[in-house]
Amino acid sequence: MSRITIVGGGLVGSLLAIFLAKRGHKVNVYERRGDPRRTDVYAGRSINLVVSHRGWTALRAAGVEEAVKAITVPVHARMMHDREGNLNRVPYSIDNRAIHSVSRGELNRRLLTEAEKLPNVKVHFDHRCVDVDLQTATCHFQREEGDHVVVEADVVFGSDGAFSAVRSKMMLGRFSYSQEYIEHDYKEVAFPANPDGTPKMDPQCLHIWPRRWFMMMGLANQDGGFTGTLFMPHAATKDSPGFDTVRTEAEVTAFFKAHFADAMPIVPDIVDQYLRNPQSNLVIIRCAPWQVNGKVALIGDAAHAIVPFYGEGMNAGYEDCKVLNDLLDAHGDDNWAEVMHRYASVRKPNGDAIADLSMRNFVEMRDLVADPQFLLRRKIEGHLQARHPDKWLPLYSQVKFTDIAYKDAWEEGLRHDRIMEEVMRLPGIEEKWESAEVEKKALGLLG
Ligand SMILES: Cc1cc2nc3c(=O)[nH]c(=O)nc-3n(C[C@H](O)[C@H](O)[C@H](O)COP(=O)(O)OP(=O)(O)OC[C@H]3O[C@@H](n4cnc5c(N)ncnc54)[C@H](O)[C@@H]3O)c2cc1C
């Protein structure tokens, strides 16, 4: 049994606590903010996330799948809204598989409750980590009231998010780090339900308004409403408006009328919300190594902050927890040096791969989903998958519906790109996309 300190009781820290406590370790979680079940740390905002296959694999392994499933809404397809309000529904998979929408606050509350059911987990709110001794696994916490708490442990996990204090300490040593802000920021807008609580749009779809340089998406909540997120450059470019040019009431009204007219009757106060709600930015963080001395390791966003366009940030963090748990099974619970070393070597390339995959999906969601050539390619890939499920699994399915390592999915996806480029060049592809000739060409190139 080890004494374990987890810094950060967010989405990943709370699941990690469950995994480690169920192995018999003594787990203390220290969270900077107050208890989200008692205070509204999410500021009344109903932000939601998508849980997908890898997330479920980890939640199941931790024994909390059912507790989480109860608070999710299944999502089976993308629903594209064009400028004229025409809809086009594109299923995520040929076999009607779903990803699941869940409220971030609700998920965090549920996992904290599940963690606290275990007698060997204690969650300490209002404890901000200010220092970590990487040699001794001793953490220092500052409390609101001013007292300073020092905690000794055998190992420390930094699950304290993109701006991790644990990682800051690691950066003082031999540590590589990169931080990239993308040009797009985002703002959230709440889509209300009908007065009787029914949804105003199909809740089983992720709604997307792709506008080439910017986009809006909407994801269902359990209360019949949706969380809408507008992604747009923070500064206008020659091609696109930006948050800096859509500022006044008149500008915002004109912007929504021009680009998202069909959303205006659904969200009557969309302009007020835009003017009122905060604008947030998006950062990609890569770093290495993820562990020091078999004593301190990073997990979740602290190790790999990515853009949200594949909806995989949390799922990747949950997969980190599952991989760590498997390594403890394989190497024993008293062999932290070996386990942490292997954890960091296995997960780091996958963290980099999902960062790249997420930027790629941004381009797809923002402009390609409205491109007929892209939609045709999707149809051909779906056809190949239906006919040869053992040979052709589209990249999106590999990422969202399997446990295939992100880095392997990424490499296979690049191979599919090369093959599909040739397939799409076949004369008359628009007419013969379902033909034996196209199938033979694609499979021949696959080798
Ligand atoms: C707009 C948007 C949409 C997203 N959609 C999805 C999605 O659909 N699916 C998906 O899988 N992912 C999604 N993500 C990514 C997801 O939110 C993150 O990957 C996930 O929250 C990471 O969890 P975490 O626990 O590592 O970090 P966090 O959720 O950031 O939690 C870190 C915790 O540590 C605490 N903390 C911070 N500093 C300290 C300190 N010094 N001391 C003590 N505690 C501290 C924080 O208060 C917080 O509770 C999205 C992200 C964004 C921005």
PDB file of N, CA and C in Angstrom, residues 40-89:
ATOM      1  N   ASP A  40     -21.190  26.442  -6.479  1.00  0.00           N
ATOM      2  CA  ASP A  40     -21.343  26.369  -7.921  1.00  0.00           C
ATOM      3  C   ASP A  40     -20.035  26.788  -8.598  1.00  0.00           C
ATOM      4  N   VAL A  41     -19.041  25.872  -8.568  1.00  0.00           N
ATOM      5  CA  VAL A  41     -17.748  26.240  -9.156  1.00  0.00           C
ATOM      6  C   VAL A  41     -17.832  26.341 -10.679  1.00  0.00           C
ATOM      7  N   TYR A  42     -18.902  25.778 -11.259  1.00  0.00           N
ATOM      8  CA  TYR A  42     -19.051  25.893 -12.709  1.00  0.00           C
ATOM      9  C   TYR A  42     -19.867  27.131 -13.092  1.00  0.00           C
ATOM     10  N   ALA A  43     -20.082  28.023 -12.137  1.00  0.00           N
ATOM     11  CA  ALA A  43     -20.701  29.333 -12.370  1.00  0.00           C
ATOM     12  C   ALA A  43     -22.016  29.245 -13.138  1.00  0.00           C
ATOM     13  N   GLY A  44     -22.807  28.226 -12.821  1.00  0.00           N
ATOM     14  CA  GLY A  44     -24.133  28.107 -13.419  1.00  0.00           C
ATOM     15  C   GLY A  44     -24.104  27.738 -14.892  1.00  0.00           C
ATOM     16  N   ARG A  45     -22.906  27.579 -15.464  1.00  0.00           N
ATOM     17  CA  ARG A  45     -22.852  27.280 -16.898  1.00  0.00           C
ATOM     18  C   ARG A  45     -22.963  25.775 -17.123  1.00  0.00           C
ATOM     19  N   SER A  46     -23.693  25.424 -18.155  1.00  0.00           N
ATOM     20  CA  SER A  46     -23.919  24.000 -18.399  1.00  0.00           C
ATOM     21  C   SER A  46     -23.032  23.558 -19.556  1.00  0.00           C
ATOM     22  N   ILE A  47     -21.760  23.402 -19.267  1.00  0.00           N
ATOM     23  CA  ILE A  47     -20.810  23.028 -20.317  1.00  0.00           C
ATOM     24  C   ILE A  47     -20.815  21.509 -20.437  1.00  0.00           C
ATOM     25  N   ASN A  48     -20.851  21.006 -21.648  1.00  0.00           N
ATOM     26  CA  ASN A  48     -20.838  19.546 -21.739  1.00  0.00           C
ATOM     27  C   ASN A  48     -19.713  19.004 -22.601  1.00  0.00           C
ATOM     28  N   LEU A  49     -19.523  17.721 -22.452  1.00  0.00           N
ATOM     29  CA  LEU A  49     -18.414  17.020 -23.086  1.00  0.00           C
ATOM     30  C   LEU A  49     -18.940  15.730 -23.670  1.00  0.00           C
ATOM     31  N   VAL A  50     -18.108  15.142 -24.521  1.00  0.00           N
ATOM     32  CA  VAL A  50     -18.468  13.862 -25.102  1.00  0.00           C
ATOM     33  C   VAL A  50     -17.611  12.759 -24.474  1.00  0.00           C
ATOM     34  N   VAL A  51     -18.277  11.733 -23.970  1.00  0.00           N
ATOM     35  CA  VAL A  51     -17.545  10.542 -23.523  1.00  0.00           C
ATOM     36  C   VAL A  51     -17.592   9.553 -24.677  1.00  0.00           C
ATOM     37  N   SER A  52     -16.444   9.009 -25.056  1.00  0.00           N
ATOM     38  CA  SER A  52     -16.450   8.026 -26.138  1.00  0.00           C
ATOM     39  C   SER A  52     -15.778   6.735 -25.680  1.00  0.00           C
ATOM     40  N   HIS A  53     -15.539   5.860 -26.629  1.00  0.00           N
ATOM     41  CA  HIS A  53     -15.172   4.473 -26.315  1.00  0.00           C
ATOM     42  C   HIS A  53     -14.065   4.333 -25.261  1.00  0.00           C
ATOM     43  N   ARG A  54     -12.972   5.093 -25.458  1.00  0.00           N
ATOM     44  CA  ARG A  54     -11.840   4.932 -24.517  1.00  0.00           C
ATOM     45  C   ARG A  54     -12.234   5.359 -23.114  1.00  0.00           C
ATOM     46  N   GLY A  55     -13.041   6.429 -23.063  1.00  0.00           N
ATOM     47  CA  GLY A  55     -13.534   6.892 -21.769  1.00  0.00           C
ATOM     48  C   GLY A  55     -14.338   5.786 -21.101  1.00  0.00           C
ATOM     49  N   TRP A  56     -15.226   5.171 -21.894  1.00  0.00           N
ATOM     50  CA  TRP A  56     -16.050   4.087 -21.323  1.00  0.00           C
ATOM     51  C   TRP A  56     -15.203   2.901 -20.885  1.00  0.00           C
ATOM     52  N   THR A  57     -14.176   2.578 -21.675  1.00  0.00           N
ATOM     53  CA  THR A  57     -13.313   1.448 -21.301  1.00  0.00           C
ATOM     54  C   THR A  57     -12.724   1.696 -19.913  1.00  0.00           C
ATOM     55  N   ALA A  58     -12.264   2.918 -19.687  1.00  0.00           N
ATOM     56  CA  ALA A  58     -11.642   3.243 -18.396  1.00  0.00           C
ATOM     57  C   ALA A  58     -12.692   3.288 -17.277  1.00  0.00           C
ATOM     58  N   LEU A  59     -13.837   3.902 -17.563  1.00  0.00           N
ATOM     59  CA  LEU A  59     -14.886   4.011 -16.531  1.00  0.00           C
ATOM     60  C   LEU A  59     -15.369   2.614 -16.121  1.00  0.00           C
ATOM     61  N   ARG A  60     -15.454   1.722 -17.119  1.00  0.00           N
ATOM     62  CA  ARG A  60     -15.867   0.339 -16.822  1.00  0.00           C
ATOM     63  C   ARG A  60     -14.817  -0.344 -15.945  1.00  0.00           C
ATOM     64  N   ALA A  61     -13.554  -0.175 -16.311  1.00  0.00           N
ATOM     65  CA  ALA A  61     -12.480  -0.820 -15.539  1.00  0.00           C
ATOM     66  C   ALA A  61     -12.452  -0.308 -14.097  1.00  0.00           C
ATOM     67  N   ALA A  62     -12.876   0.942 -13.926  1.00  0.00           N
ATOM     68  CA  ALA A  62     -12.892   1.517 -12.567  1.00  0.00           C
ATOM     69  C   ALA A  62     -14.188   1.170 -11.827  1.00  0.00           C
ATOM     70  N   GLY A  63     -15.124   0.534 -12.534  1.00  0.00           N
ATOM     71  CA  GLY A  63     -16.379   0.121 -11.885  1.00  0.00           C
ATOM     72  C   GLY A  63     -17.406   1.238 -11.750  1.00  0.00           C
ATOM     73  N   VAL A  64     -17.293   2.292 -12.583  1.00  0.00           N
ATOM     74  CA  VAL A  64     -18.245   3.406 -12.453  1.00  0.00           C
ATOM     75  C   VAL A  64     -18.989   3.692 -13.766  1.00  0.00           C
ATOM     76  N   GLU A  65     -18.956   2.733 -14.680  1.00  0.00           N
ATOM     77  CA  GLU A  65     -19.603   2.951 -15.978  1.00  0.00           C
ATOM     78  C   GLU A  65     -21.097   3.266 -15.815  1.00  0.00           C
ATOM     79  N   GLU A  66     -21.783   2.454 -15.013  1.00  0.00           N
ATOM     80  CA  GLU A  66     -23.239   2.633 -14.892  1.00  0.00           C
ATOM     81  C   GLU A  66     -23.580   3.961 -14.230  1.00  0.00           C
ATOM     82  N   ALA A  67     -22.789   4.325 -13.214  1.00  0.00           N
ATOM     83  CA  ALA A  67     -23.034   5.596 -12.506  1.00  0.00           C
ATOM     84  C   ALA A  67     -22.922   6.769 -13.469  1.00  0.00           C
ATOM     85  N   VAL A  68     -22.027   6.666 -14.434  1.00  0.00           N
ATOM     86  CA  VAL A  68     -21.841   7.770 -15.387  1.00  0.00           C
ATOM     87  C   VAL A  68     -22.872   7.678 -16.514  1.00  0.00           C
ATOM     88  N   LYS A  69     -23.133   6.465 -16.986  1.00  0.00           N
ATOM     89  CA  LYS A  69     -24.077   6.310 -18.108  1.00  0.00           C
ATOM     90  C   LYS A  69     -25.425   6.965 -17.788  1.00  0.00           C
ATOM     91  N   ALA A  70     -25.799   6.884 -16.521  1.00  0.00           N
ATOM     92  CA  ALA A  70     -27.102   7.415 -16.111  1.00  0.00           C
ATOM     93  C   ALA A  70     -27.238   8.923 -16.345  1.00  0.00           C
ATOM     94  N   ILE A  71     -26.127   9.619 -16.530  1.00  0.00           N
ATOM     95  CA  ILE A  71     -26.229  11.084 -16.689  1.00  0.00           C
ATOM     96  C   ILE A  71     -25.839  11.532 -18.107  1.00  0.00           C
ATOM     97  N   THR A  72     -25.865  10.595 -19.064  1.00  0.00           N
ATOM     98  CA  THR A  72     -25.436  10.963 -20.424  1.00  0.00           C
ATOM     99  C   THR A  72     -26.587  10.927 -21.420  1.00  0.00           C
ATOM    100  N   VAL A  73     -26.370  11.581 -22.559  1.00  0.00           N
ATOM    101  CA  VAL A  73     -27.320  11.537 -23.682  1.00  0.00           C
ATOM    102  C   VAL A  73     -26.560  10.950 -24.878  1.00  0.00           C
ATOM    103  N   PRO A  74     -27.082   9.854 -25.495  1.00  0.00           N
ATOM    104  CA  PRO A  74     -26.356   9.293 -26.645  1.00  0.00           C
ATOM    105  C   PRO A  74     -26.455  10.186 -27.883  1.00  0.00           C
ATOM    106  N   VAL A  75     -25.367  10.251 -28.629  1.00  0.00           N
ATOM    107  CA  VAL A  75     -25.306  11.078 -29.845  1.00  0.00           C
ATOM    108  C   VAL A  75     -24.834  10.170 -30.981  1.00  0.00           C
ATOM    109  N   HIS A  76     -25.670  10.033 -32.012  1.00  0.00           N
ATOM    110  CA  HIS A  76     -25.371   9.058 -33.063  1.00  0.00           C
ATOM    111  C   HIS A  76     -24.842   9.662 -34.358  1.00  0.00           C
ATOM    112  N   ALA A  77     -25.039  10.973 -34.538  1.00  0.00           N
ATOM    113  CA  ALA A  77     -24.717  11.544 -35.855  1.00  0.00           C
ATOM    114  C   ALA A  77     -24.332  13.011 -35.724  1.00  0.00           C
ATOM    115  N   ARG A  78     -23.709  13.507 -36.785  1.00  0.00           N
ATOM    116  CA  ARG A  78     -23.519  14.944 -36.928  1.00  0.00           C
ATOM    117  C   ARG A  78     -24.710  15.481 -37.711  1.00  0.00           C
ATOM    118  N   MET A  79     -25.234  16.627 -37.313  1.00  0.00           N
ATOM    119  CA  MET A  79     -26.286  17.278 -38.106  1.00  0.00           C
ATOM    120  C   MET A  79     -25.718  18.614 -38.579  1.00  0.00           C
ATOM    121  N   MET A  80     -25.516  18.705 -39.885  1.00  0.00           N
ATOM    122  CA  MET A  80     -24.942  19.930 -40.431  1.00  0.00           C
ATOM    123  C   MET A  80     -26.038  20.925 -40.769  1.00  0.00           C
ATOM    124  N   HIS A  81     -25.843  22.172 -40.357  1.00  0.00           N
ATOM    125  CA  HIS A  81     -26.788  23.248 -40.676  1.00  0.00           C
ATOM    126  C   HIS A  81     -26.102  24.163 -41.682  1.00  0.00           C
ATOM    127  N   ASP A  82     -26.674  24.315 -42.894  1.00  0.00           N
ATOM    128  CA  ASP A  82     -26.040  25.254 -43.818  1.00  0.00           C
ATOM    129  C   ASP A  82     -26.608  26.655 -43.593  1.00  0.00           C
ATOM    130  N   ARG A  83     -26.095  27.622 -44.348  1.00  0.00           N
ATOM    131  CA  ARG A  83     -26.508  29.020 -44.110  1.00  0.00           C
ATOM    132  C   ARG A  83     -27.998  29.231 -44.326  1.00  0.00           C
ATOM    133  N   GLU A  84     -28.586  28.419 -45.221  1.00  0.00           N
ATOM    134  CA  GLU A  84     -30.026  28.570 -45.505  1.00  0.00           C
ATOM    135  C   GLU A  84     -30.877  27.802 -44.506  1.00  0.00           C
ATOM    136  N   GLY A  85     -30.235  27.082 -43.584  1.00  0.00           N
ATOM    137  CA  GLY A  85     -30.996  26.325 -42.586  1.00  0.00           C
ATOM    138  C   GLY A  85     -31.305  24.904 -43.024  1.00  0.00           C
ATOM    139  N   ASN A  86     -30.756  24.483 -44.190  1.00  0.00           N
ATOM    140  CA  ASN A  86     -30.955  23.086 -44.607  1.00  0.00           C
ATOM    141  C   ASN A  86     -30.132  22.168 -43.712  1.00  0.00           C
ATOM    142  N   LEU A  87     -30.691  20.984 -43.435  1.00  0.00           N
ATOM    143  CA  LEU A  87     -30.025  20.046 -42.531  1.00  0.00           C
ATOM    144  C   LEU A  87     -29.520  18.832 -43.298  1.00  0.00           C
ATOM    145  N   ASN A  88     -28.377  18.324 -42.866  1.00  0.00           N
ATOM    146  CA  ASN A  88     -27.828  17.097 -43.469  1.00  0.00           C
ATOM    147  C   ASN A  88     -27.292  16.238 -42.328  1.00  0.00           C
ATOM    148  N   ARG A  89     -27.888  15.052 -42.151  1.00  0.00           N
ATOM    149  CA  ARG A  89     -27.507  14.187 -41.030  1.00  0.00           C
ATOM    150  C   ARG A  89     -26.485  13.155 -41.515  1.00  0.00           C
TER     151      ARG A  89
END
